Coordinates of C-alpha atoms in Angstrom, one line a residue:
Chain A
M77 CA 5.2 -85.7 -31.6
N78 CA 6.3 -87.4 -35.0
T79 CA 3.7 -90.0 -35.6
L80 CA 2.0 -90.7 -38.8
S81 CA 3.4 -87.9 -40.7
A82 CA 4.2 -87.8 -44.0
K83 CA 7.2 -84.9 -43.4
S84 CA 8.3 -88.1 -41.0
L85 CA 8.1 -90.5 -43.3
F86 CA 10.2 -89.3 -46.0
S87 CA 12.9 -87.2 -44.5
G88 CA 16.3 -89.1 -43.7
K89 CA 14.2 -91.2 -40.7
A90 CA 12.9 -93.4 -43.0
V91 CA 16.1 -95.6 -42.8
K92 CA 15.6 -96.0 -39.1
Y93 CA 11.9 -97.4 -39.5
L94 CA 13.2 -99.1 -43.0
S95 CA 15.8 -100.9 -40.9
V96 CA 12.8 -101.8 -38.6
G97 CA 11.0 -103.4 -41.0
Y98 CA 13.8 -105.1 -42.0
I99 CA 14.6 -106.4 -39.3
T100 CA 10.9 -108.0 -38.3
V101 CA 11.5 -109.8 -41.9
R102 CA 14.4 -111.4 -40.6
N103 CA 13.2 -112.6 -37.4
N104 CA 10.0 -113.7 -39.1
F105 CA 12.2 -115.8 -41.6
V106 CA 13.0 -117.7 -38.2
Y107 CA 9.3 -118.7 -38.6
L108 CA 9.0 -119.4 -42.0
R109 CA 8.5 -123.4 -41.4
S110 CA 5.4 -122.5 -39.1
F111 CA 4.1 -119.8 -41.0
F112 CA 4.0 -122.7 -44.1
I113 CA 2.4 -125.4 -41.3
R114 CA -0.2 -122.8 -40.4
S115 CA -0.9 -121.4 -44.2
W116 CA -2.3 -125.3 -44.7
F117 CA -5.5 -124.1 -43.1
L118 CA -5.7 -122.1 -46.4
L119 CA -5.7 -124.5 -48.3
V120 CA -8.4 -125.7 -46.3
I121 CA -10.8 -122.8 -46.6
L122 CA -9.6 -123.2 -50.2
F123 CA -10.4 -126.2 -51.2
I124 CA -14.3 -126.0 -49.6
F125 CA -14.9 -122.7 -51.2
V126 CA -13.2 -124.6 -54.8
Q127 CA -16.4 -127.4 -54.5
L128 CA -19.0 -124.7 -53.6
W129 CA -18.3 -122.0 -56.5
R130 CA -17.9 -125.3 -58.8
V131 CA -21.5 -126.5 -57.9
T132 CA -22.2 -123.0 -58.0
Y133 CA -21.6 -122.4 -61.3
Q134 CA -23.1 -125.8 -63.0
G135 CA -26.1 -124.6 -61.4
E136 CA -25.9 -121.3 -62.6
G137 CA -25.4 -122.7 -66.1
N138 CA -23.6 -119.4 -66.5
E139 CA -19.5 -118.9 -67.8
V140 CA -19.3 -116.0 -66.0
I141 CA -21.2 -115.2 -62.2
E142 CA -21.2 -110.9 -61.5
G143 CA -17.8 -110.6 -63.6
Y144 CA -16.0 -113.4 -62.6
T145 CA -15.3 -116.8 -64.2
Y146 CA -14.6 -119.6 -62.1
E147 CA -10.7 -119.7 -62.4
Q148 CA -10.9 -116.1 -61.6
M149 CA -13.4 -116.5 -58.4
I150 CA -11.1 -119.0 -57.0
W151 CA -7.8 -116.9 -57.8
Y152 CA -10.6 -114.2 -55.8
L153 CA -10.4 -116.0 -53.0
I154 CA -7.0 -117.1 -53.1
F155 CA -5.6 -113.1 -53.1
A156 CA -8.2 -112.1 -50.7
E157 CA -7.3 -115.3 -47.8
A158 CA -3.5 -114.6 -48.8
I159 CA -4.1 -111.0 -47.3
I160 CA -5.9 -111.8 -44.6
L161 CA -4.1 -114.7 -43.3
S162 CA -0.9 -112.6 -43.9
S163 CA -2.2 -109.9 -41.4
P164 CA -0.3 -110.4 -38.1
R165 CA -1.8 -110.6 -34.8
L166 CA -1.3 -107.3 -33.6
P167 CA -4.1 -106.9 -30.8
V168 CA -2.4 -109.2 -28.8
K169 CA 0.7 -107.8 -28.4
I170 CA -0.4 -104.3 -28.2
E171 CA -2.5 -105.5 -25.4
E172 CA 0.5 -107.0 -23.7
E173 CA 2.5 -104.0 -24.5
V174 CA 0.1 -101.5 -23.0
K175 CA -1.1 -103.5 -20.0
K176 CA 3.0 -104.7 -18.8
G177 CA 3.6 -100.7 -19.5
D178 CA 6.3 -102.0 -22.1
V179 CA 4.5 -98.7 -24.7
G180 CA 6.3 -96.5 -21.8
Y181 CA 10.2 -97.8 -22.4
Q182 CA 9.2 -97.8 -26.3
L183 CA 8.6 -94.5 -26.0
T184 CA 12.7 -93.9 -24.2
R185 CA 13.6 -93.8 -27.7
P186 CA 14.2 -91.6 -30.5
M187 CA 11.0 -92.7 -32.6
S188 CA 8.0 -93.2 -32.9
Y189 CA 5.6 -95.7 -31.5
L190 CA 3.3 -96.3 -34.0
L191 CA 5.4 -96.1 -37.0
Y192 CA 7.4 -98.6 -35.5
H193 CA 4.9 -100.5 -34.6
Y194 CA 3.7 -100.4 -38.7
F195 CA 7.0 -101.4 -40.3
S196 CA 7.2 -104.1 -38.2
Y197 CA 3.8 -104.8 -39.3
L198 CA 4.7 -104.5 -42.6
G199 CA 7.6 -107.1 -42.6
E200 CA 5.6 -109.6 -40.8
A201 CA 2.8 -109.2 -43.3
Y202 CA 5.6 -109.9 -46.4
V203 CA 6.7 -112.7 -44.9
R204 CA 3.9 -114.3 -44.5
L205 CA 2.4 -113.2 -47.4
I206 CA 4.7 -115.1 -49.6
V207 CA 4.0 -118.3 -47.6
N208 CA 0.3 -117.7 -48.2
I209 CA 0.6 -116.8 -51.9
I210 CA 3.6 -119.6 -52.6
L211 CA 0.3 -122.4 -51.3
G212 CA -2.3 -120.5 -52.6
S213 CA -0.8 -120.3 -56.1
A214 CA 0.5 -124.2 -55.9
L215 CA -3.3 -124.6 -55.4
G216 CA -4.4 -122.3 -58.6
L217 CA -1.5 -124.0 -60.6
V218 CA -2.4 -128.0 -60.0
L219 CA -7.0 -126.2 -60.8
F220 CA -6.4 -124.4 -63.5
G221 CA -2.6 -124.6 -64.7
W222 CA -0.9 -121.2 -65.9
P223 CA -2.8 -118.8 -64.5
R224 CA -4.4 -116.1 -67.1
L225 CA -4.1 -112.8 -64.8
G226 CA -1.9 -110.8 -67.0
L227 CA -0.5 -108.2 -64.6
G228 CA -2.7 -109.2 -61.9
L229 CA 0.0 -110.3 -59.5
F230 CA 1.9 -107.1 -60.0
G231 CA -1.6 -105.4 -59.1
F232 CA -2.2 -107.6 -56.2
L233 CA 1.0 -106.2 -54.9
I234 CA 0.8 -102.9 -55.3
V235 CA -2.5 -102.7 -53.5
S236 CA -1.5 -105.3 -50.9
I237 CA 0.4 -102.2 -49.5
G238 CA -2.4 -100.1 -49.2
S239 CA -4.7 -103.1 -47.8
F240 CA -2.0 -104.1 -44.8
T241 CA -2.0 -100.4 -43.8
V242 CA -5.3 -100.2 -44.1
N243 CA -5.9 -103.3 -42.1
Y244 CA -2.3 -102.0 -39.4
L245 CA -4.8 -98.4 -38.9
M246 CA -7.4 -99.8 -37.9
T247 CA -5.8 -103.0 -35.8
M248 CA -4.0 -100.8 -34.2
M249 CA -6.9 -98.1 -33.6
L250 CA -8.9 -101.0 -31.8
S251 CA -6.1 -102.3 -29.8
L252 CA -5.4 -99.3 -28.4
T253 CA -8.8 -99.6 -26.7
S254 CA -6.9 -101.6 -24.6
F255 CA -5.8 -98.2 -22.5
W256 CA -9.9 -98.1 -21.4
V257 CA -11.1 -101.5 -21.7
E258 CA -9.8 -104.8 -20.3
E259 CA -10.6 -106.8 -23.3
T260 CA -10.2 -105.6 -26.9
R261 CA -10.5 -109.6 -28.4
G262 CA -14.5 -108.4 -28.6
L263 CA -14.1 -105.6 -30.8
V264 CA -11.4 -107.1 -33.0
F265 CA -13.5 -109.8 -33.5
V266 CA -16.6 -108.1 -34.8
Y267 CA -14.0 -105.7 -37.0
Q268 CA -12.7 -109.1 -38.5
K269 CA -15.9 -110.5 -39.4
M270 CA -17.3 -107.2 -40.7
L271 CA -13.9 -107.7 -43.1
F272 CA -15.1 -111.3 -43.9
I273 CA -18.4 -110.2 -44.6
I274 CA -19.0 -106.6 -46.1
G275 CA -14.7 -106.4 -46.9
G276 CA -15.2 -108.8 -49.9
L277 CA -13.4 -111.4 -48.3
M278 CA -16.0 -114.6 -48.7
L279 CA -17.3 -113.1 -51.4
P280 CA -16.6 -110.2 -54.1
L281 CA -18.4 -107.3 -53.5
E282 CA -20.3 -107.6 -57.2
I283 CA -21.8 -110.9 -55.5
F284 CA -23.5 -108.8 -52.4
P285 CA -27.4 -106.8 -53.4
G286 CA -27.7 -103.4 -54.8
Y287 CA -28.0 -101.7 -50.9
L288 CA -25.0 -103.6 -49.3
Q289 CA -22.6 -102.9 -52.0
A290 CA -23.7 -99.2 -51.9
I291 CA -22.9 -99.7 -48.0
S292 CA -19.5 -101.2 -48.7
E293 CA -18.2 -98.5 -50.8
W294 CA -18.4 -96.0 -48.4
L295 CA -16.4 -98.1 -45.4
P296 CA -13.1 -98.9 -44.9
F297 CA -13.2 -102.6 -45.4
Q298 CA -13.3 -102.8 -48.6
T299 CA -10.0 -101.8 -49.6
V300 CA -8.0 -104.7 -47.6
A301 CA -9.0 -108.0 -49.2
Y302 CA -11.9 -106.7 -52.0
F303 CA -9.3 -104.4 -53.3
A304 CA -6.2 -106.6 -53.2
A305 CA -8.2 -109.3 -54.2
K306 CA -9.4 -108.1 -57.4
A307 CA -6.5 -105.7 -58.6
G308 CA -5.1 -109.6 -58.9
V309 CA -7.7 -111.3 -60.9
H310 CA -9.2 -107.5 -63.1
F311 CA -5.7 -105.9 -63.6
E312 CA -6.8 -102.1 -65.3
W313 CA -4.4 -99.4 -64.8
M314 CA -7.4 -96.7 -64.0
M315 CA -9.0 -99.4 -61.3
I316 CA -5.6 -99.7 -59.8
A317 CA -5.6 -95.9 -59.5
K318 CA -8.6 -95.6 -57.9
M319 CA -8.0 -98.5 -55.6
L320 CA -4.5 -96.4 -54.6
L321 CA -7.0 -92.9 -54.5
I322 CA -9.4 -94.6 -52.2
Q323 CA -6.8 -96.7 -50.0
L324 CA -5.0 -93.3 -50.0
L325 CA -8.0 -91.4 -48.8
W326 CA -8.6 -93.6 -45.9
I327 CA -5.2 -94.1 -44.6
A328 CA -5.1 -90.0 -44.3
I329 CA -8.4 -90.7 -42.3
L330 CA -7.7 -93.1 -40.2
S331 CA -3.9 -92.2 -39.4
F332 CA -5.6 -88.8 -38.2
L333 CA -8.1 -90.8 -36.2
L334 CA -5.2 -92.9 -34.8
R335 CA -3.0 -90.5 -34.0
V336 CA -5.7 -89.2 -31.2
V337 CA -6.5 -92.2 -30.1
Y338 CA -2.5 -92.6 -29.1
Q339 CA -2.0 -89.4 -27.8
K340 CA -5.2 -89.2 -25.9
G341 CA -4.0 -93.0 -24.2
V342 CA -0.7 -92.4 -23.7
R343 CA -1.7 -89.6 -21.7
K344 CA -3.6 -92.9 -19.5
L345 CA -0.2 -94.8 -19.6
N346 CA 0.6 -93.6 -15.6
V347 CA -2.2 -95.5 -14.7
N348 CA -0.7 -99.0 -15.5
G349 CA 2.9 -100.1 -13.6
G350 CA 2.7 -96.7 -12.1
Chain B
M134 CA 30.5 -80.2 -11.5
T135 CA 27.7 -79.9 -14.2
L136 CA 24.3 -81.2 -12.9
A137 CA 23.1 -84.2 -14.7
I138 CA 19.5 -84.3 -13.3
K139 CA 17.6 -81.2 -11.5
V140 CA 14.4 -81.9 -10.0
K141 CA 12.4 -79.3 -7.7
G142 CA 9.1 -79.7 -6.3
L143 CA 8.5 -82.4 -8.8
S144 CA 4.9 -84.1 -8.1
K145 CA 2.5 -86.7 -10.1
S146 CA -0.9 -87.5 -8.4
F147 CA -3.7 -89.6 -10.8
A148 CA -7.5 -88.8 -10.9
V149 CA -8.6 -92.4 -10.2
K150 CA -12.0 -93.5 -11.6
H151 CA -14.2 -95.2 -8.1
K152 CA -15.6 -98.3 -8.5
K153 CA -18.3 -99.2 -6.0
T154 CA -19.3 -102.7 -5.5
G155 CA -23.3 -103.1 -6.1
F156 CA -25.0 -103.5 -9.7
L157 CA -26.7 -100.6 -9.0
E158 CA -23.9 -98.3 -8.0
S159 CA -21.3 -99.5 -10.8
L160 CA -24.7 -98.4 -13.0
K161 CA -25.0 -95.0 -11.4
S162 CA -21.0 -94.6 -11.9
L163 CA -21.5 -95.4 -15.8
F164 CA -23.2 -92.2 -16.1
N165 CA -21.9 -90.1 -13.3
P166 CA -18.2 -91.5 -12.1
T167 CA -16.9 -90.0 -9.1
F168 CA -12.8 -89.8 -9.2
S169 CA -10.5 -89.0 -6.6
E170 CA -6.8 -88.2 -6.5
V171 CA -4.0 -89.9 -5.5
T172 CA -1.0 -88.9 -5.4
A173 CA 2.1 -91.2 -6.2
V174 CA 4.8 -88.3 -6.3
H175 CA 4.2 -86.0 -3.4
P176 CA 6.5 -82.7 -4.2
I177 CA 10.3 -84.0 -4.1
D178 CA 14.0 -82.3 -4.9
F179 CA 16.8 -83.9 -5.8
Q180 CA 19.8 -83.2 -7.8
V181 CA 22.2 -85.7 -9.7
E182 CA 25.4 -84.8 -10.4
Q183 CA 27.1 -86.0 -13.5
G184 CA 29.7 -88.8 -13.5
E185 CA 27.5 -89.9 -10.3
I186 CA 26.1 -93.4 -9.7
V187 CA 23.1 -92.8 -7.5
A188 CA 20.6 -95.7 -6.2
F189 CA 17.1 -94.8 -6.8
L190 CA 15.8 -97.4 -3.9
G191 CA 11.8 -97.7 -2.5
P192 CA 9.6 -101.0 -1.8
N193 CA 7.0 -101.8 -4.8
G194 CA 4.6 -98.8 -5.6
A195 CA 6.8 -96.2 -3.7
G196 CA 6.4 -94.1 -6.6
K197 CA 10.1 -94.5 -8.2
S198 CA 9.3 -96.2 -11.8
T199 CA 6.8 -92.9 -11.7
T200 CA 9.7 -90.5 -10.7
I201 CA 11.5 -92.8 -13.7
K202 CA 9.0 -91.7 -16.0
M203 CA 8.6 -88.3 -15.5
L204 CA 12.6 -88.1 -15.6
T205 CA 12.4 -90.1 -19.3
G206 CA 9.7 -87.5 -20.3
I207 CA 6.9 -90.3 -20.8
L208 CA 4.9 -88.9 -17.9
H209 CA 3.5 -85.2 -17.1
P210 CA 4.2 -84.3 -13.9
T211 CA 1.2 -82.6 -11.9
Q212 CA 3.4 -79.8 -10.4
G213 CA 6.9 -78.8 -10.2
S214 CA 10.2 -78.8 -12.6
A215 CA 12.6 -81.5 -13.6
E216 CA 15.5 -80.6 -15.7
V217 CA 17.5 -83.7 -17.7
L218 CA 20.8 -83.0 -19.5
G219 CA 19.3 -79.5 -19.9
F220 CA 16.4 -81.2 -21.3
N221 CA 12.9 -80.4 -20.3
P222 CA 11.9 -84.5 -20.1
W223 CA 8.3 -84.3 -21.4
Q224 CA 8.5 -80.7 -23.5
E225 CA 12.1 -82.6 -25.0
R226 CA 11.6 -85.9 -25.2
A227 CA 12.4 -86.7 -29.0
K228 CA 15.7 -85.0 -28.4
L229 CA 16.6 -85.9 -24.7
A230 CA 15.7 -89.8 -25.9
F231 CA 19.2 -89.5 -28.2
H232 CA 21.2 -88.8 -24.8
I233 CA 19.6 -91.2 -22.5
G234 CA 19.9 -95.1 -22.3
S235 CA 18.2 -97.5 -20.3
V236 CA 18.9 -101.1 -19.7
F237 CA 15.6 -103.3 -17.8
G238 CA 16.8 -106.3 -16.2
Q239 CA 13.3 -107.5 -16.4
K240 CA 12.8 -106.2 -20.2
S241 CA 15.2 -107.7 -23.5
Q242 CA 15.5 -104.8 -26.0
L243 CA 17.6 -107.2 -28.3
W244 CA 15.6 -109.9 -30.9
Y245 CA 15.1 -112.8 -29.4
H246 CA 15.4 -114.9 -32.6
L247 CA 18.1 -112.9 -34.1
P248 CA 21.8 -112.2 -33.1
P249 CA 22.5 -109.3 -31.1
I250 CA 24.7 -108.0 -33.8
D251 CA 21.0 -107.5 -35.8
T252 CA 19.5 -105.3 -32.6
F253 CA 22.9 -103.6 -32.6
E254 CA 22.7 -102.3 -36.2
L255 CA 19.2 -101.5 -35.6
M256 CA 20.0 -99.4 -32.4
S257 CA 22.4 -97.6 -34.5
R258 CA 19.5 -96.4 -36.8
I259 CA 17.1 -95.7 -34.3
F260 CA 19.6 -93.1 -32.9
E261 CA 20.8 -92.2 -36.1
L262 CA 24.8 -93.4 -35.4
P263 CA 27.1 -92.1 -38.2
R264 CA 28.5 -95.6 -39.8
A265 CA 32.0 -94.9 -38.8
D266 CA 31.1 -94.0 -35.2
Y267 CA 28.8 -96.9 -35.3
L268 CA 31.8 -99.4 -36.6
K269 CA 34.0 -97.6 -34.2
R270 CA 32.0 -97.6 -30.8
R271 CA 30.7 -101.1 -31.8
D272 CA 33.8 -102.7 -31.6
E273 CA 35.0 -101.2 -28.7
L274 CA 31.9 -102.6 -26.7
I275 CA 32.5 -105.5 -28.2
E276 CA 35.9 -105.9 -26.7
R277 CA 34.8 -104.2 -23.4
F278 CA 32.5 -106.3 -22.8
E279 CA 33.6 -109.6 -24.3
L280 CA 31.4 -109.7 -26.7
G281 CA 33.0 -111.2 -29.8
A282 CA 31.9 -115.2 -29.5
L283 CA 28.4 -114.0 -28.8
M284 CA 27.5 -111.7 -31.8
N285 CA 26.3 -114.2 -34.4
I286 CA 24.1 -116.2 -32.3
P287 CA 20.7 -116.2 -32.3
V288 CA 20.0 -114.6 -28.9
R289 CA 17.7 -116.9 -27.6
K290 CA 20.9 -119.4 -27.3
L291 CA 22.7 -117.1 -25.2
S292 CA 23.0 -117.3 -21.4
L293 CA 21.3 -115.0 -19.3
G294 CA 24.5 -113.9 -18.5
Q295 CA 25.7 -112.9 -21.9
R296 CA 22.6 -111.7 -23.1
M297 CA 22.3 -109.3 -20.1
R298 CA 26.7 -108.2 -21.6
C299 CA 25.1 -107.6 -25.2
E300 CA 22.0 -105.5 -23.9
M301 CA 24.3 -103.4 -21.9
A302 CA 26.6 -102.8 -25.0
A303 CA 23.7 -102.5 -27.1
A304 CA 22.1 -99.6 -24.8
L305 CA 26.1 -97.8 -25.0
L306 CA 25.9 -97.7 -28.4
H307 CA 24.6 -94.0 -28.8
R308 CA 27.1 -92.9 -26.0
P309 CA 24.4 -91.7 -23.0
Q310 CA 25.3 -89.7 -20.9
I311 CA 23.1 -91.0 -18.4
V312 CA 21.9 -94.8 -18.1
F313 CA 19.0 -95.8 -16.2
L314 CA 19.3 -99.0 -15.3
D315 CA 16.6 -101.4 -14.0
E316 CA 17.0 -104.3 -11.3
P317 CA 20.5 -105.0 -13.9
T318 CA 21.4 -108.0 -12.2
I319 CA 18.3 -109.6 -11.4
G320 CA 17.9 -113.4 -11.7
L321 CA 21.9 -113.8 -12.5
D322 CA 24.7 -115.9 -10.8
V323 CA 27.1 -114.0 -8.7
V324 CA 29.9 -114.4 -10.8
V325 CA 28.0 -112.8 -13.6
K326 CA 26.5 -110.1 -11.3
H327 CA 30.2 -109.5 -10.1
K328 CA 31.4 -109.2 -14.0
I329 CA 28.3 -107.1 -14.7
R330 CA 28.9 -104.9 -11.9
D331 CA 32.5 -104.3 -12.9
L332 CA 31.1 -103.5 -16.7
I333 CA 29.1 -100.6 -14.8
K334 CA 31.6 -99.0 -12.6
E335 CA 34.5 -99.5 -15.5
M336 CA 31.6 -97.6 -18.0
N337 CA 31.5 -94.7 -15.4
K338 CA 35.0 -94.2 -14.7
E339 CA 35.7 -94.2 -18.3
E340 CA 32.8 -92.4 -19.6
G341 CA 31.7 -90.2 -16.9
T342 CA 28.4 -91.6 -17.4
T343 CA 25.8 -90.6 -14.6
L344 CA 23.8 -93.9 -13.6
F345 CA 20.8 -93.9 -12.2
I346 CA 19.8 -97.5 -10.6
T347 CA 17.1 -99.6 -9.2
S348 CA 17.6 -102.2 -7.8
H349 CA 16.4 -104.5 -4.6
D350 CA 20.1 -106.3 -4.4
A351 CA 21.9 -105.0 -1.4
G352 CA 25.5 -106.0 -3.4
D353 CA 24.5 -103.7 -6.1
I354 CA 23.8 -100.7 -4.1
E355 CA 27.2 -101.6 -1.7
Q356 CA 29.4 -102.2 -4.3
L357 CA 28.2 -99.6 -7.3
C358 CA 26.7 -96.4 -5.6
K359 CA 28.0 -93.5 -3.5
R360 CA 24.8 -92.3 -2.5
A361 CA 21.1 -93.5 -2.4
I362 CA 18.0 -91.8 -2.4
V363 CA 15.1 -94.0 -1.2
I364 CA 11.5 -93.2 -2.0
N365 CA 8.6 -94.7 -0.2
H366 CA 5.0 -92.6 -0.5
G367 CA 5.7 -90.7 -2.9
Q368 CA 8.4 -89.0 -0.8
I369 CA 12.1 -89.2 -0.3
I370 CA 13.1 -90.0 2.6
L371 CA 16.4 -90.7 3.2
D372 CA 19.4 -89.0 0.6
D373 CA 22.4 -90.2 1.8
T374 CA 25.9 -91.4 0.5
V375 CA 25.8 -95.2 0.7
S376 CA 28.6 -96.1 3.3
N377 CA 26.9 -93.2 5.8
M378 CA 23.3 -95.2 5.3
K379 CA 25.5 -98.3 5.7
R380 CA 27.0 -97.0 9.1
Q381 CA 23.5 -96.4 10.1
F382 CA 21.0 -99.4 8.7
L383 CA 23.9 -102.0 8.3
K384 CA 24.9 -102.6 11.9
H385 CA 23.1 -105.6 12.0
K386 CA 24.6 -108.7 10.4
T387 CA 23.8 -112.1 11.1
I388 CA 26.0 -115.4 11.2
H389 CA 24.7 -119.1 11.1
L390 CA 26.2 -121.1 12.6
K391 CA 26.9 -125.1 12.5
L392 CA 28.9 -126.4 15.4
Q393 CA 30.4 -130.3 16.3
E394 CA 28.1 -130.3 19.9
V395 CA 25.3 -128.4 21.4
P396 CA 27.3 -125.3 22.6
G397 CA 27.1 -123.6 26.2
Q398 CA 25.5 -120.0 26.9
F399 CA 27.1 -116.9 24.1
N400 CA 28.3 -114.3 26.6
V401 CA 29.8 -111.8 24.1
P402 CA 28.9 -108.2 24.4
G403 CA 27.3 -106.9 21.0
V404 CA 26.3 -110.7 19.8
K405 CA 22.8 -111.8 21.0
L406 CA 21.2 -115.3 20.3
V407 CA 18.1 -115.2 17.8
K408 CA 18.1 -118.7 17.5
Q409 CA 18.9 -122.3 18.7
K410 CA 18.4 -125.6 17.5
G411 CA 20.4 -128.0 18.9
A412 CA 24.2 -127.0 17.6
G413 CA 22.8 -124.8 14.7
I414 CA 22.9 -121.2 16.6
R415 CA 21.5 -117.9 15.1
L416 CA 23.1 -115.0 15.7
S417 CA 22.6 -111.5 15.3
V418 CA 26.0 -109.0 15.8
D419 CA 25.8 -105.4 16.3
T420 CA 29.2 -104.8 14.5
S421 CA 29.1 -101.2 15.6
Q422 CA 30.1 -102.9 19.1
I423 CA 31.9 -105.7 18.0
S424 CA 33.3 -106.7 14.2
I425 CA 32.5 -110.0 12.6
E426 CA 36.2 -111.2 13.0
N427 CA 36.5 -111.2 16.7
V428 CA 33.4 -112.7 16.9
L429 CA 34.5 -115.3 14.7
S430 CA 37.6 -116.1 16.3
Y431 CA 35.9 -116.4 19.1
I432 CA 33.8 -119.0 17.9
V433 CA 37.1 -120.9 16.9
Q434 CA 38.5 -120.8 19.9
N435 CA 35.4 -121.9 22.0
Y436 CA 34.0 -124.8 19.7
Q437 CA 34.5 -127.2 16.6
L438 CA 33.0 -125.3 13.7
V439 CA 31.5 -127.4 11.3
D440 CA 29.8 -124.6 9.1
V441 CA 29.5 -121.0 9.0
T442 CA 27.6 -118.4 7.2
I443 CA 27.4 -114.1 7.5
E444 CA 24.4 -112.8 6.0
D445 CA 23.6 -108.8 5.8
P446 CA 20.0 -107.6 6.2
S447 CA 18.5 -107.3 3.3
M448 CA 17.9 -104.0 1.3
E449 CA 14.2 -104.7 1.7
E450 CA 14.6 -104.8 5.1
I451 CA 17.2 -101.8 5.4
I452 CA 14.6 -100.0 3.7
T453 CA 11.9 -101.1 6.1
H454 CA 14.1 -99.3 8.7
I455 CA 14.6 -96.5 7.2
Y456 CA 10.5 -96.3 6.6
E457 CA 10.2 -96.9 9.8
Q458 CA 12.1 -95.0 11.6
R459 CA 11.1 -92.0 9.6
R460 CA 7.6 -92.5 10.3
E461 CA 8.5 -92.4 14.2
E462 CA 10.2 -89.3 14.0
V463 CA 7.1 -87.8 11.7
D464 CA 4.8 -89.3 14.6

């Protein structure tokens, strides 16, 4: 089985999957306008947070809260929201494929199902990310002028690859439970809320009480929005290296688990549409 | 002749969890589930030679797609063996995938918002085709399927017929030795159906491609296939040439007539009056007793004709007929 293994990723077959990514990017450019429209939601959320944080910073009377200035806090939220809102809606797609039995037909091609979806996920995610970053940055520029983030955008983009990968692995795993349960949305809903809270979408993890921070550090959720957003506002080579390492670790663990779930699931394939 | 598909004693059964009614029962089954075995495919045997066009028929739930899934390596059989192009499908699925193609009338492999050329490009990568080979093959297929004008139009703007032609060409890029076609002409108008069938025949003739077709369209089977395998309840109930099958089961044709005036009695041997409503009548003709030509000339000579249509029994009727006959034999 050629699933998510380093061997197939870096062999000549890489071209195959890069083409999958490339065609998804092209396909998603068609949706560019609707992405822009949908992304206005990002501005609405951000607008609310801007108000909340302004009051908070004024009330505290401090320039810096847990290491973030007001400006950095807003940029943190812009980056974090951009990652979450750019993540494709995989569960709907997979649930449909499993229920209709399309998974089977995909298997008649010399291609790994999981890698195919991974690259197609990345393709879509980055088209959306461009849109979200453009809109978010426009807001940042209006509020604070030219951002003082140093290499932040670079850090954000580097870490975002790991963020999307972890998010893909987790979401795919949850989506594949549709082999066993009729409805996966509940699980996905809980997972997304975990990303929102202990994944650091609403607040940087530094703001949490000590014990919650300690728990979050041992969970994969922080590697999605929190890592990328923090890399965007606090660029530091050492920190980025550490983040990438932790992401890699989670990617290794999660790909292994995903492979187990997938292989068990495919054996159940027969029932649907046999 | 070499064999493309060799199937021996292939069977598949699934364990199906029992779901009982009632809250207590469902609670019980949560901790102590009971399973029963359901046989989707009983041990079946058949062989397909390279270059053959075979119709694989059966009603829904007969075991068709389970069999195809085993032949393409998606499913492991419970028992038995199969060889497809010399490969064991479920053990060498990835290798086999390079040599087989599939066209599913109800599923599209083309990217909806992009022109077909992009999907072609992707296919060339997925099947790891050498660049020069791919370009040559692509141009050849574009010419044969007359796709030149369609290649750069987004798929969503193509008509179903145009799309089908592109689907077929895309499935043939890697020169598959066996193509599995599932309802290739579903939803197409008559002219396009003919065109698609011609293309399928041509592909078989020129490249010696083995074709394994499932369809509910009698026309597909009559015009394309030399041989039909009929499966029902997981068992092969008929494996014969289509001409034999037709001789046995397509003996009846239905004629709908609309005449100028209400006719008198029909006294032609082999022709049965099925229904009459004023000047509109339906006749059932046993073609083993009298040819359609003779019936029609009789009608033209004796009545003033307004309208006439001739119908074959549907494939479903034939299958039902075949199945019922077999069951009688068993009983």
